[in-house]
Amino acid sequence: MTYKPYPPHWETVADLRVFRTTAAEWEKLIAWRADMRKRGWKLLRVSSEGPEMVAIFGRTKADRTSA
């Protein structure tokens, strides 16, 4: 089983995308967020895992079917 940086029940209600980068390249999140927001995704959580920064984006499955 692979570790996931979010609660398992999130997968039952939303499509999720996990972005990982180093702290030095974290400014990329600004561009990712703008691009994802245009496509109906929301930033759900930001955290760090050792040397990596992790951003989780989600879009409810209901939003996906109506798009």
mmCIF file of C-alpha atoms in Angstrom:
data_model
loop_
_atom_site.group_PDB
_atom_site.id
_atom_site.type_symbol
_atom_site.label_atom_id
_atom_site.label_comp_id
_atom_site.label_asym_id
_atom_site.label_seq_id
_atom_site.Cartn_x
_atom_site.Cartn_y
_atom_site.Cartn_z
ATOM 1 C CA MET A 1 0.000 0.000 0.000
ATOM 2 C CA THR A 2 1.306 3.418 -0.973
ATOM 3 C CA TYR A 3 1.202 6.271 1.534
ATOM 4 C CA LYS A 4 -1.177 9.044 0.508
ATOM 5 C CA PRO A 5 -0.926 12.537 2.053
ATOM 6 C CA TYR A 6 -4.684 12.852 2.556
ATOM 7 C CA PRO A 7 -7.469 10.954 4.355
ATOM 8 C CA PRO A 8 -8.656 7.853 2.437
ATOM 9 C CA HIS A 9 -12.307 8.984 2.422
ATOM 10 C CA TRP A 10 -11.409 11.966 0.211
ATOM 11 C CA GLU A 11 -11.118 9.549 -2.729
ATOM 12 C CA THR A 12 -14.781 8.553 -2.394
ATOM 13 C CA VAL A 13 -16.052 12.082 -3.029
ATOM 14 C CA ALA A 14 -13.363 13.752 -5.146
ATOM 15 C CA ASP A 15 -10.775 13.330 -7.844
ATOM 16 C CA LEU A 16 -7.407 14.261 -6.377
ATOM 17 C CA ARG A 17 -4.071 15.434 -7.771
ATOM 18 C CA VAL A 18 -0.915 15.534 -5.671
ATOM 19 C CA PHE A 19 1.952 17.846 -6.647
ATOM 20 C CA ARG A 20 5.375 17.447 -5.058
ATOM 21 C CA THR A 21 8.331 19.804 -5.323
ATOM 22 C CA THR A 22 11.286 21.037 -3.318
ATOM 23 C CA ALA A 23 10.975 24.044 -1.042
ATOM 24 C CA ALA A 24 13.389 25.920 -3.336
ATOM 25 C CA GLU A 25 10.991 25.491 -6.288
ATOM 26 C CA TRP A 26 7.818 26.097 -4.302
ATOM 27 C CA GLU A 27 6.906 29.242 -6.254
ATOM 28 C CA LYS A 28 5.728 26.836 -8.991
ATOM 29 C CA LEU A 29 2.639 26.305 -6.824
ATOM 30 C CA ILE A 30 1.371 29.747 -7.845
ATOM 31 C CA ALA A 31 1.306 28.736 -11.511
ATOM 32 C CA TRP A 32 -0.087 25.266 -10.734
ATOM 33 C CA ARG A 33 -2.866 26.735 -8.616
ATOM 34 C CA ALA A 34 -3.896 29.245 -11.283
ATOM 35 C CA ASP A 35 -3.904 26.541 -13.952
ATOM 36 C CA MET A 36 -5.821 24.056 -11.809
ATOM 37 C CA ARG A 37 -8.343 26.691 -10.696
ATOM 38 C CA LYS A 38 -9.197 27.427 -14.354
ATOM 39 C CA ARG A 39 -10.083 23.741 -14.704
ATOM 40 C CA GLY A 40 -12.311 23.675 -11.611
ATOM 41 C CA TRP A 41 -9.814 22.242 -9.096
ATOM 42 C CA LYS A 42 -9.347 23.617 -5.568
ATOM 43 C CA LEU A 43 -6.258 23.611 -3.387
ATOM 44 C CA LEU A 44 -7.166 21.393 -0.424
ATOM 45 C CA ARG A 45 -3.973 21.012 1.566
ATOM 46 C CA VAL A 46 -0.337 22.075 1.594
ATOM 47 C CA SER A 47 2.207 20.248 3.731
ATOM 48 C CA SER A 48 5.837 19.228 3.860
ATOM 49 C CA GLU A 49 7.293 15.740 3.847
ATOM 50 C CA GLY A 50 10.988 15.881 4.611
ATOM 51 C CA PRO A 51 12.636 17.912 1.834
ATOM 52 C CA GLU A 52 9.469 17.940 -0.304
ATOM 53 C CA MET A 53 6.513 20.302 -0.318
ATOM 54 C CA VAL A 54 3.183 18.669 -1.164
ATOM 55 C CA ALA A 55 0.040 20.334 -2.553
ATOM 56 C CA ILE A 56 -3.211 18.425 -2.909
ATOM 57 C CA PHE A 57 -5.842 19.618 -5.359
ATOM 58 C CA GLY A 58 -9.346 18.223 -5.526
ATOM 59 C CA ARG A 59 -12.492 18.411 -7.583
ATOM 60 C CA THR A 60 -15.672 16.751 -6.420
ATOM 61 C CA LYS A 61 -16.929 13.955 -8.609
ATOM 62 C CA ALA A 62 -20.252 15.808 -8.972
ATOM 63 C CA ASP A 63 -18.378 18.838 -10.389
ATOM 64 C CA ARG A 64 -16.579 16.581 -12.864
ATOM 65 C CA THR A 65 -19.800 15.162 -14.290
ATOM 66 C CA SER A 66 -21.430 18.579 -14.659
ATOM 67 C CA ALA A 67 -18.427 20.087 -16.472
#
